[in-house]
mmCIF file of C-alpha atoms in Angstrom:
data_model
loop_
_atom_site.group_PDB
_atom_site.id
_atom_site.type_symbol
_atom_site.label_atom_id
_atom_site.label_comp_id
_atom_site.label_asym_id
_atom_site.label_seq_id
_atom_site.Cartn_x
_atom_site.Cartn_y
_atom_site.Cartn_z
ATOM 1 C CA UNK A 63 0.000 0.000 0.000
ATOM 2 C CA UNK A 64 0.949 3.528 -0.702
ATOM 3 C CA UNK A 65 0.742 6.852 0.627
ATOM 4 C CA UNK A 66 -2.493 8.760 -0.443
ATOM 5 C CA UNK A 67 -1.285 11.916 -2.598
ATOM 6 C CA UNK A 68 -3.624 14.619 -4.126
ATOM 7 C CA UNK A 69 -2.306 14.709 -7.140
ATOM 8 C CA UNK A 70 -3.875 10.805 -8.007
ATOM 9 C CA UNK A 71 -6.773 11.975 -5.669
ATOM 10 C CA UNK A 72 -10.482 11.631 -7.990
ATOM 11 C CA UNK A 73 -14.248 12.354 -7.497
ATOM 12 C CA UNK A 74 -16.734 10.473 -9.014
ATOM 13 C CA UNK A 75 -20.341 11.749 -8.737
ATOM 14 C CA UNK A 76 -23.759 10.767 -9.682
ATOM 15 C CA UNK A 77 -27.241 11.916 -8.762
ATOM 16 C CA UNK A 78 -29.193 10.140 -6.720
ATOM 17 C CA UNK A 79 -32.904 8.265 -7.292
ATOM 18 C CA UNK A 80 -33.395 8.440 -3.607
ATOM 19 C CA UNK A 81 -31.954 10.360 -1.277
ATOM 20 C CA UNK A 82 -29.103 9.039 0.572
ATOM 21 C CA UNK A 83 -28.860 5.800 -1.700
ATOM 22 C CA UNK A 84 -25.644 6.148 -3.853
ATOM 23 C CA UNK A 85 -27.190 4.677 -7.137
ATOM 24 C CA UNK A 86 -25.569 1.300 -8.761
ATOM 25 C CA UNK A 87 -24.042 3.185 -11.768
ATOM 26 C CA UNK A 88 -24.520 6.373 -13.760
ATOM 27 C CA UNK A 89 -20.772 7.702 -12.008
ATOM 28 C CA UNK A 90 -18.841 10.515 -13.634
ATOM 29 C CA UNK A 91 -15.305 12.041 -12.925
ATOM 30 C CA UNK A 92 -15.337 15.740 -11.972
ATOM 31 C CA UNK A 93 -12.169 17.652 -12.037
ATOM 32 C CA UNK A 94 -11.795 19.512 -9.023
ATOM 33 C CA UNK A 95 -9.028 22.142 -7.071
ATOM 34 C CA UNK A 96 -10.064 20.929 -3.460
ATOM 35 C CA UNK A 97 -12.625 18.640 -1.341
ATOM 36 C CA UNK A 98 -13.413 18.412 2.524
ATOM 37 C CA UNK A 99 -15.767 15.985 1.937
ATOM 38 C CA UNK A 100 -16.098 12.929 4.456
ATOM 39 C CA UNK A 101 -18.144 11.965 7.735
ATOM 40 C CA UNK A 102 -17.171 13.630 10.961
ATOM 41 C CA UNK A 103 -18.351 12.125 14.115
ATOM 42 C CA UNK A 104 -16.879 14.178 17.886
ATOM 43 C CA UNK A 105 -16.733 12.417 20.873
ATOM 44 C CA UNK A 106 -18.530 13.355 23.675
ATOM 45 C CA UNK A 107 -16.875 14.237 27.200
ATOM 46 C CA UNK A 108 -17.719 12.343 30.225
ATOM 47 C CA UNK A 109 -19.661 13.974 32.686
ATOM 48 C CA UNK A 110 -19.729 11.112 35.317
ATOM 49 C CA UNK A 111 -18.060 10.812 38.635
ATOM 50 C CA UNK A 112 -17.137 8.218 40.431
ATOM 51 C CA UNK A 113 -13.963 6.695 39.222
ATOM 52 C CA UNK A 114 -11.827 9.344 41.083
ATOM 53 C CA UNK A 115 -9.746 11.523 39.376
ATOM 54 C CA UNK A 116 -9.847 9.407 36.202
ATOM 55 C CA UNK A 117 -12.709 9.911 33.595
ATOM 56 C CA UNK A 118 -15.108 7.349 31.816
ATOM 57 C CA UNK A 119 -15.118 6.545 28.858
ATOM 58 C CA UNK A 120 -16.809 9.353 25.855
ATOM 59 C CA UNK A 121 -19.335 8.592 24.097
ATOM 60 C CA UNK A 122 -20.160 8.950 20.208
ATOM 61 C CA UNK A 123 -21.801 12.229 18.970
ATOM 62 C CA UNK A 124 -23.705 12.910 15.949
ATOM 63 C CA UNK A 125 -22.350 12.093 12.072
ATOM 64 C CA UNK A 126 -22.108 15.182 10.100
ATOM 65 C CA UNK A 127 -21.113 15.174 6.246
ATOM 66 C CA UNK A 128 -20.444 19.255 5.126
ATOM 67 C CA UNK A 129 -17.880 20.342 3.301
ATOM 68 C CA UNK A 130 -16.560 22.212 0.702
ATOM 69 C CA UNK A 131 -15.192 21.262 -3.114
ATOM 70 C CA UNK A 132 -13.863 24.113 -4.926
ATOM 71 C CA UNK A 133 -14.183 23.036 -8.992
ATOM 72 C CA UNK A 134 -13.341 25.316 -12.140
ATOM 73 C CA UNK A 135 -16.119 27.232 -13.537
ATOM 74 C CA UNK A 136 -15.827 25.549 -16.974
ATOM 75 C CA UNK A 137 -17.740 25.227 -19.633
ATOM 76 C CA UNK A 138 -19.521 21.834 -19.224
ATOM 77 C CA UNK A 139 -19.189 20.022 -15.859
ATOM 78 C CA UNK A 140 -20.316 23.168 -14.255
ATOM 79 C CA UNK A 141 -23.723 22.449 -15.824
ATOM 80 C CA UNK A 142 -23.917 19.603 -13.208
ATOM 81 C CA UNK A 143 -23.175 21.359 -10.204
ATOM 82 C CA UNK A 144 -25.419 23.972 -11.063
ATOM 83 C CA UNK A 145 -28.086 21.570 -11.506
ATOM 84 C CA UNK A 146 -27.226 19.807 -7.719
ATOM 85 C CA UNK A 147 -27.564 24.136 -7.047
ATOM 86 C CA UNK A 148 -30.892 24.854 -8.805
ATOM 87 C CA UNK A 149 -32.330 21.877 -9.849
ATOM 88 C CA UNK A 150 -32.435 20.370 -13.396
ATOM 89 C CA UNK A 151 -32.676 23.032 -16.208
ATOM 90 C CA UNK A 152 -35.129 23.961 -19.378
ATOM 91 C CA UNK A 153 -33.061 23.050 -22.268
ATOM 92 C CA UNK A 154 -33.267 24.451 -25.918
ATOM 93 C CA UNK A 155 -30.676 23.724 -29.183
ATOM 94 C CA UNK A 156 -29.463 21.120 -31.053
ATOM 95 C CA UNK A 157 -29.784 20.600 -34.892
ATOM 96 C CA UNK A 158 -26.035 22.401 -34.888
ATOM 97 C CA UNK A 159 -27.057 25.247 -32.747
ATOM 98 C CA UNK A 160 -25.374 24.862 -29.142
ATOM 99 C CA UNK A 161 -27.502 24.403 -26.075
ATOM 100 C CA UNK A 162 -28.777 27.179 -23.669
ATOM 101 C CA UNK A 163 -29.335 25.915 -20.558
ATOM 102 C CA UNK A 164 -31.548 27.540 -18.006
ATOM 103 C CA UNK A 165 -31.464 27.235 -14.093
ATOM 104 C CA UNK A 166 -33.407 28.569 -11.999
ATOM 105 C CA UNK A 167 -33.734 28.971 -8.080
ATOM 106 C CA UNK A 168 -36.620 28.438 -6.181
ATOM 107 C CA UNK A 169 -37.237 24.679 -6.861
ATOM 108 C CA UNK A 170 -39.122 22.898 -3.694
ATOM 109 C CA UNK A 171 -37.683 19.898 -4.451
ATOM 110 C CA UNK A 172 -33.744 20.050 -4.885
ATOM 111 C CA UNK A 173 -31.390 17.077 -6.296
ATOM 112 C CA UNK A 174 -29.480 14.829 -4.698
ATOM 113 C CA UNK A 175 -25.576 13.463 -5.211
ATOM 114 C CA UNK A 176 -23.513 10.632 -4.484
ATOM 115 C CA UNK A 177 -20.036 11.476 -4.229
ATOM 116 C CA UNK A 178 -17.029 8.828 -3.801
ATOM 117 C CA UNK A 179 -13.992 10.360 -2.503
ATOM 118 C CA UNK A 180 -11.071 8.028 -4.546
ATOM 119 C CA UNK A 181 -7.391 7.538 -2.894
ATOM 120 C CA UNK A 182 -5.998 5.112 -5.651
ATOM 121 C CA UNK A 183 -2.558 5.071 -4.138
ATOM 122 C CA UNK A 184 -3.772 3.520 -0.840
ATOM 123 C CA UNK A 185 -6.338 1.928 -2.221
ATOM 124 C CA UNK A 186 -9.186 3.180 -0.230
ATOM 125 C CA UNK A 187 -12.490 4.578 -1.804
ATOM 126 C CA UNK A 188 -15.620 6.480 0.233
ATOM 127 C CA UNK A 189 -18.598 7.082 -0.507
ATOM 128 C CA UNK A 190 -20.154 10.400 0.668
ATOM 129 C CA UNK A 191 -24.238 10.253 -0.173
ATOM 130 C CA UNK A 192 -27.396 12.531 0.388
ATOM 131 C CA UNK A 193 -25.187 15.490 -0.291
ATOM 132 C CA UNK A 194 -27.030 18.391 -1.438
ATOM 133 C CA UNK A 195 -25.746 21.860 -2.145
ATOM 134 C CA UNK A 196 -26.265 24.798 -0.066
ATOM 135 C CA UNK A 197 -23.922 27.789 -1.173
ATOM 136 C CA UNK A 198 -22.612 29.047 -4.550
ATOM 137 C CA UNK A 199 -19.776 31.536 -4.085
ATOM 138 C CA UNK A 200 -17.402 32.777 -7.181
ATOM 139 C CA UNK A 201 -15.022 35.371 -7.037
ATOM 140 C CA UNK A 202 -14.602 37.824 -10.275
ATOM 141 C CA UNK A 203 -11.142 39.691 -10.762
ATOM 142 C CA UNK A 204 -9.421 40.749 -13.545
ATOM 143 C CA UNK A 205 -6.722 37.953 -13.870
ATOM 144 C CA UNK A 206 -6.301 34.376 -11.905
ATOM 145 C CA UNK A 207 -8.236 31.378 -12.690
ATOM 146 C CA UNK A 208 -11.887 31.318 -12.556
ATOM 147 C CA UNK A 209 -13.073 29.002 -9.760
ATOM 148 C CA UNK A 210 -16.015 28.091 -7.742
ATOM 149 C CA UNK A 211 -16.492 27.035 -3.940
ATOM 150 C CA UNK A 212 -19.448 24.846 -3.771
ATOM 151 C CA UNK A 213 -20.588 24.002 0.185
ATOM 152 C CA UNK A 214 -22.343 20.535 0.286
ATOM 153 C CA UNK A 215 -24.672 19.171 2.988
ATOM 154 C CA UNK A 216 -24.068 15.433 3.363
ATOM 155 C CA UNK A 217 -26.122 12.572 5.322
ATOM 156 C CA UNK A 218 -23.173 10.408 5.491
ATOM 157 C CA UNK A 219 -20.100 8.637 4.398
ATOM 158 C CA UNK A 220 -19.452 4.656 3.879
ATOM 159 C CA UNK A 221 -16.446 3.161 5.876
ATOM 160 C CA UNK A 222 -13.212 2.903 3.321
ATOM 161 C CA UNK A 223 -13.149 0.423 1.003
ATOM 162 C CA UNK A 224 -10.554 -1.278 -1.100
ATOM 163 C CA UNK A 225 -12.082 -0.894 -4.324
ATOM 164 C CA UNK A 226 -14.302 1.240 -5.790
ATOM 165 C CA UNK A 227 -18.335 1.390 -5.705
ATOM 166 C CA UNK A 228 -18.722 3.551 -8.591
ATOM 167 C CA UNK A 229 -18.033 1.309 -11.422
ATOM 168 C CA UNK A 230 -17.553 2.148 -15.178
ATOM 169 C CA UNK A 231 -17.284 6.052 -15.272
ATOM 170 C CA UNK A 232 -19.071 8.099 -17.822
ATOM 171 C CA UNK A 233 -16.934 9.203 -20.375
ATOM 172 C CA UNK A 234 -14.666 12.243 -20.331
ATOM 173 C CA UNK A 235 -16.032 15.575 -21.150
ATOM 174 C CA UNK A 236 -13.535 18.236 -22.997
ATOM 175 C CA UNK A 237 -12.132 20.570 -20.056
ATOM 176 C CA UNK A 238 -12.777 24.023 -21.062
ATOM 177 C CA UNK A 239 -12.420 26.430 -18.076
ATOM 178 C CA UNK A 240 -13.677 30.204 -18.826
ATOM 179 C CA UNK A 241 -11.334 32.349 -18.054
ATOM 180 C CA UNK A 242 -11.456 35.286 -15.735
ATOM 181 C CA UNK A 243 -10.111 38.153 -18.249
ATOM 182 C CA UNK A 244 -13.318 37.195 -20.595
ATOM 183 C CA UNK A 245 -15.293 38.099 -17.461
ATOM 184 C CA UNK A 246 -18.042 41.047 -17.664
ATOM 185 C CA UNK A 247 -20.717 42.581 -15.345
ATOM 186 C CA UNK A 248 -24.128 44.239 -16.869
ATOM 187 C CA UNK A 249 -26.094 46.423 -15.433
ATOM 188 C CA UNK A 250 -29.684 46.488 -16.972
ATOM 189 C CA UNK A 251 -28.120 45.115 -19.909
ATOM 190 C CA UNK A 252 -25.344 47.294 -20.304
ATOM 191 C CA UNK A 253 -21.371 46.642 -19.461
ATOM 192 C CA UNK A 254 -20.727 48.001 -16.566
ATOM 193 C CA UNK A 255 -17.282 49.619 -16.200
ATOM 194 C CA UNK A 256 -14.441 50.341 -13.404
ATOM 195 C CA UNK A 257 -15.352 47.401 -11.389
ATOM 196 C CA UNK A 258 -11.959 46.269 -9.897
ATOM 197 C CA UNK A 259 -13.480 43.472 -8.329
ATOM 198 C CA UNK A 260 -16.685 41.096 -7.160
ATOM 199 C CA UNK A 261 -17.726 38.667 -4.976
ATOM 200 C CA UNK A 262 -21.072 36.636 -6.228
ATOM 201 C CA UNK A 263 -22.889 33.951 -3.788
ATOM 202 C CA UNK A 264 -25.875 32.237 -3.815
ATOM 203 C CA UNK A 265 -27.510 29.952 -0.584
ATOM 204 C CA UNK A 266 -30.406 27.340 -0.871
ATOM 205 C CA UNK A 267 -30.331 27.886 3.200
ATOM 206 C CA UNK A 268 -30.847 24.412 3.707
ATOM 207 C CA UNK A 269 -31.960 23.479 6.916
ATOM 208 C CA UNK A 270 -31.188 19.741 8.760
ATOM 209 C CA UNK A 271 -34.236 17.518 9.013
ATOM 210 C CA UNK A 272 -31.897 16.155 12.749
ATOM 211 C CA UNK A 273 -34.289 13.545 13.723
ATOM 212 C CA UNK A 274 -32.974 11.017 16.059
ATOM 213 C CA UNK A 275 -32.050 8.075 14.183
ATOM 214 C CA UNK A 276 -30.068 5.086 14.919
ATOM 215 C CA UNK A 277 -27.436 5.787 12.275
ATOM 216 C CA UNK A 278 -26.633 9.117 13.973
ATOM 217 C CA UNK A 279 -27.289 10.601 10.429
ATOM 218 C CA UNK A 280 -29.541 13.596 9.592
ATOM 219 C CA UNK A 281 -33.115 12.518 7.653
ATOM 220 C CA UNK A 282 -32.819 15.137 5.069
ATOM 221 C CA UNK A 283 -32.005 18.777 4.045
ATOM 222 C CA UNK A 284 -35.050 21.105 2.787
ATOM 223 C CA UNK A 285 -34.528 23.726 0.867
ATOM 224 C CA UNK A 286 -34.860 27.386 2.540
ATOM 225 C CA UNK A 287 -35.225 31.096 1.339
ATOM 226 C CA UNK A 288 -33.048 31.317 -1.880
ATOM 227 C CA UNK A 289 -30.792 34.228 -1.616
ATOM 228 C CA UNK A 290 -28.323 35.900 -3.732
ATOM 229 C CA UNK A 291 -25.495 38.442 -2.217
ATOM 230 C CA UNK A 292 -21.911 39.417 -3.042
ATOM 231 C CA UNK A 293 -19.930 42.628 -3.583
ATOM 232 C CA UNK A 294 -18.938 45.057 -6.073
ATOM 233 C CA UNK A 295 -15.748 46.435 -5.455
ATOM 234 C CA UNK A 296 -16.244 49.943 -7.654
ATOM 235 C CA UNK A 297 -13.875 52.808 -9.076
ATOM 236 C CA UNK A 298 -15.427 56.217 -8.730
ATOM 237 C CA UNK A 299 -15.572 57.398 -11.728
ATOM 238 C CA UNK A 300 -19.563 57.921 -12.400
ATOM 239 C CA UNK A 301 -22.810 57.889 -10.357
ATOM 240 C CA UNK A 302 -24.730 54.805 -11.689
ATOM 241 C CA UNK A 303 -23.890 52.843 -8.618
ATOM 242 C CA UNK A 304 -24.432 55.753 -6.272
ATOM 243 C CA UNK A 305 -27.671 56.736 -7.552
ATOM 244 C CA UNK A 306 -29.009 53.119 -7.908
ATOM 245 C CA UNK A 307 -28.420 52.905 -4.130
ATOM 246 C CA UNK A 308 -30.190 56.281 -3.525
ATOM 247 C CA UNK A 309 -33.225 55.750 -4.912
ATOM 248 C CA UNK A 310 -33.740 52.819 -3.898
ATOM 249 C CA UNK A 311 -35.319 50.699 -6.710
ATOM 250 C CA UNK A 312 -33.797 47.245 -7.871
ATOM 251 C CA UNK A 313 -31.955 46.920 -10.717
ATOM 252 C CA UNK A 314 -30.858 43.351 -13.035
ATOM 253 C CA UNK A 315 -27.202 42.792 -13.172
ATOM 254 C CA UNK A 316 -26.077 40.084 -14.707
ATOM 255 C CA UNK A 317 -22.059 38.046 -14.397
ATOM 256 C CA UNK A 318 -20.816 37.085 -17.310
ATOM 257 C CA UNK A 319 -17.825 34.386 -19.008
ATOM 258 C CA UNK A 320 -17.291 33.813 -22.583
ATOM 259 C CA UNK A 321 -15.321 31.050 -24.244
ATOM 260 C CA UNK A 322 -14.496 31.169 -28.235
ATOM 261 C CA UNK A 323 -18.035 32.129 -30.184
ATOM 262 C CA UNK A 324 -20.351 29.621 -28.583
ATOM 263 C CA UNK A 325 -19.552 29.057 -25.298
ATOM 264 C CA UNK A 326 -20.933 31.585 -22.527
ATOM 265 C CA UNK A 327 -21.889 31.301 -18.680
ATOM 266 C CA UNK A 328 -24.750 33.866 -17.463
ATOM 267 C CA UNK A 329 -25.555 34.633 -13.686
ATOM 268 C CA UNK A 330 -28.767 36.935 -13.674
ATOM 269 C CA UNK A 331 -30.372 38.297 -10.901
ATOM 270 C CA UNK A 332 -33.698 40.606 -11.889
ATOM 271 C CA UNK A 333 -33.839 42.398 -8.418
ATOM 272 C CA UNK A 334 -30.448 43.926 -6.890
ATOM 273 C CA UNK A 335 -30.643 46.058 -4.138
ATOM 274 C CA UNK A 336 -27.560 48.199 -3.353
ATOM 275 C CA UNK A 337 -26.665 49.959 -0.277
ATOM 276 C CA UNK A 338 -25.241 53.574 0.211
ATOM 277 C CA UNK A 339 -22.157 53.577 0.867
ATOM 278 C CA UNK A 340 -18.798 55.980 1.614
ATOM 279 C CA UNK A 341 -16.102 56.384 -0.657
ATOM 280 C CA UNK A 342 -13.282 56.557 0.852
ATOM 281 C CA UNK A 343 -9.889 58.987 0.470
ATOM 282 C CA UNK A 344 -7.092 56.570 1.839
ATOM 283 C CA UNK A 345 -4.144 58.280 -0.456
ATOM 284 C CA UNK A 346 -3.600 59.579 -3.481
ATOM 285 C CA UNK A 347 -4.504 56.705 -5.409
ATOM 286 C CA UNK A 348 -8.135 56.300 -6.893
ATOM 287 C CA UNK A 349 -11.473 56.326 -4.813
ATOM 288 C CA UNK A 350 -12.865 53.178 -4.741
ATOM 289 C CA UNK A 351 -16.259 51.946 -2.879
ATOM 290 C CA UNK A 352 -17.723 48.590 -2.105
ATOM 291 C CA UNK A 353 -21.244 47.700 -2.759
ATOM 292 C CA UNK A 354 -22.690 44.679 -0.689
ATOM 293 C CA UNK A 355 -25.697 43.705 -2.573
ATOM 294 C CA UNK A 356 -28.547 41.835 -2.144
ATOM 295 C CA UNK A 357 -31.045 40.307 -4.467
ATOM 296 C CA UNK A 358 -35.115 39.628 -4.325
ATOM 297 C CA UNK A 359 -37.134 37.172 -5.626
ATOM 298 C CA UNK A 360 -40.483 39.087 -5.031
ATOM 299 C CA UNK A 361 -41.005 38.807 -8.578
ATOM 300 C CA UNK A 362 -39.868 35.632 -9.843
ATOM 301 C CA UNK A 363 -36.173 33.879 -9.747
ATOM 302 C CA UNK A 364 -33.663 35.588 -7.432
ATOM 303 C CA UNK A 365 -31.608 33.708 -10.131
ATOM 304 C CA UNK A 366 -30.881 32.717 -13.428
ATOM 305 C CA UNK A 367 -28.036 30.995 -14.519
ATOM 306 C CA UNK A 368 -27.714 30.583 -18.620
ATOM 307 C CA UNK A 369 -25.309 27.511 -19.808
ATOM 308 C CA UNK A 370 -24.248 27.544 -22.826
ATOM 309 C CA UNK A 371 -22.385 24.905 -24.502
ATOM 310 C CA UNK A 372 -22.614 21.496 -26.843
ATOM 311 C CA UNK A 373 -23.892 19.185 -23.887
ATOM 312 C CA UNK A 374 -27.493 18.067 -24.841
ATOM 313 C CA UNK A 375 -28.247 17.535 -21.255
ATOM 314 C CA UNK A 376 -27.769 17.034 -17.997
#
């Protein structure tokens, strides 16, 4: 046996028929920058007395399964973690003409994955199930590599095995990864200019059906409020920001990737509220101001994300 060593390190993921049941095949390798996934389960102190100065034995605690896997924002496997996000999209195209594929939040009933965390070198293979995602976040900059942190709530984890559960994998998909200086922010349609930087999240809010159950595992996760927040880090150059926070009203803004002609990646949220906010003199450099948004779904999605590439579904 070997030592385990990132670099040989795969996921394999497929969604689930029933939640918490890791399906028999339907497995596909994701590319990925980092996972935390696996069960955690604390001890418990002992509170007794009785043996004198030395303590009983703890006991147990609950199993938890949440963690984080950061994974490029590319131009097709993202389609499947945005569908373990939002739920399964409305799909157009074909005939030649690339797909647009259309999330949405808000769905009551959200997806389920079976992830199997893969250590080749040992062997040992685990199988994390009833994972469900809670938070989006994605960080836009000028340069860097375009990535996203995805923040999964699990049910549980299988012990180690020697081999692996997930059998024949489907078969590789082209990696394409957008790139962050193709990047672009809208505002009501329109490019919106001097933003040095932005933060973009999105949270399901899920909240842990913890019903007591002899497996020490939750029951489920239900979806809560969908919300959509981040920041835009602005130069101060012009009033559009300013005045949009004055007033008041929402506005759409939309985050944007391109790659080559027919390729593109769309975050849209109809209803933005920004907040007033100060700008700033720290030196003679430029006057910059960050806006911590929020978004509404009063009147429909609080988001849309548009997918478009040459995957026919997912």
């Amino acid at each position: 046996m070997g030592r385990a060593r990132g670099a040989n390190a795969k996921l394999a993921g497929a969604f689930e028929t029933n939640y918490g049941t890791p399906p028999a095949n339907g497995f596909r390798g994701f590319p990925f920058a980092s996972s935390n996934l696996g069960a955690e389960q604390p001890l418990q102190e002992s509170d007794l007395l009785g043996n004198g100065r030395e303590a009983y034995d703890p006991t147990p605690d609950v199993v938890t399964n949440d963690g984080d896997v950061v994974v490029p924002v590319d131009v097709r496997y993202f389609g499947y973690w945005l569908k373990l996000l939002l739920g399964a999209p409305a799909t157009t195209g074909g005939s030649g003409d690339p797909y647009a594929h259309v999330f949405t939040s808000g769905a009551v009933d959200l997806p389920s994955m079976s992830i199997e965390t893969q250590f080749p070198d040992r062997p040992s293979y685990a199988m994390s199930y009833g994972l469900k995602a809670n938070q989006l976040r994605i960080q836009m900059q000028r340069r860097g590599l375009l990535s996203a942190t995805i923040s999964l709530v699990g049910k549980g984890e299988s012990e180690p095995a020697g081999a692996s559960d997930a059998g024949a994998l489907a078969a590789v998909l082209e990696m394409s990864r957008f790139p962050q200086a193709r990047g672009k922010i809208e505002r009501e349609g329109v490019k919106l200019g001097s933003i040095v930087s932005a933060d973009f999240g999105f949270t399901n809010n899920l909240d842990k059906i913890e019903t007591i159950q002899e497996d020490g595992e939750i029951e489920d996760a239900d979806g809560g409020t969908a919300t959509a927040s981040g920041s835009l880090v602005a130069r101060y150059d012009n009033d559009i920001l300013r005045l949009d926070a004055s007033n008041g009203l929402p506005v759409e803004l939309s985050w944007g990737w391109t790659f080559g002609a027919d390729f593109s990646l769309v975050l849209t949220c109809p209803r933005v509220f920004l907040p007033r906010v100060k700008h700033p003199i720290t030196g003679p450099g430029g006057v910059q101001a960050t806006y911590n948004w929020q978004s509404s779904g009063q009147d429909g999605p609080c988001l849309t994300a548009t997918l478009t590439n040459d995957v026919a579904t997912y």
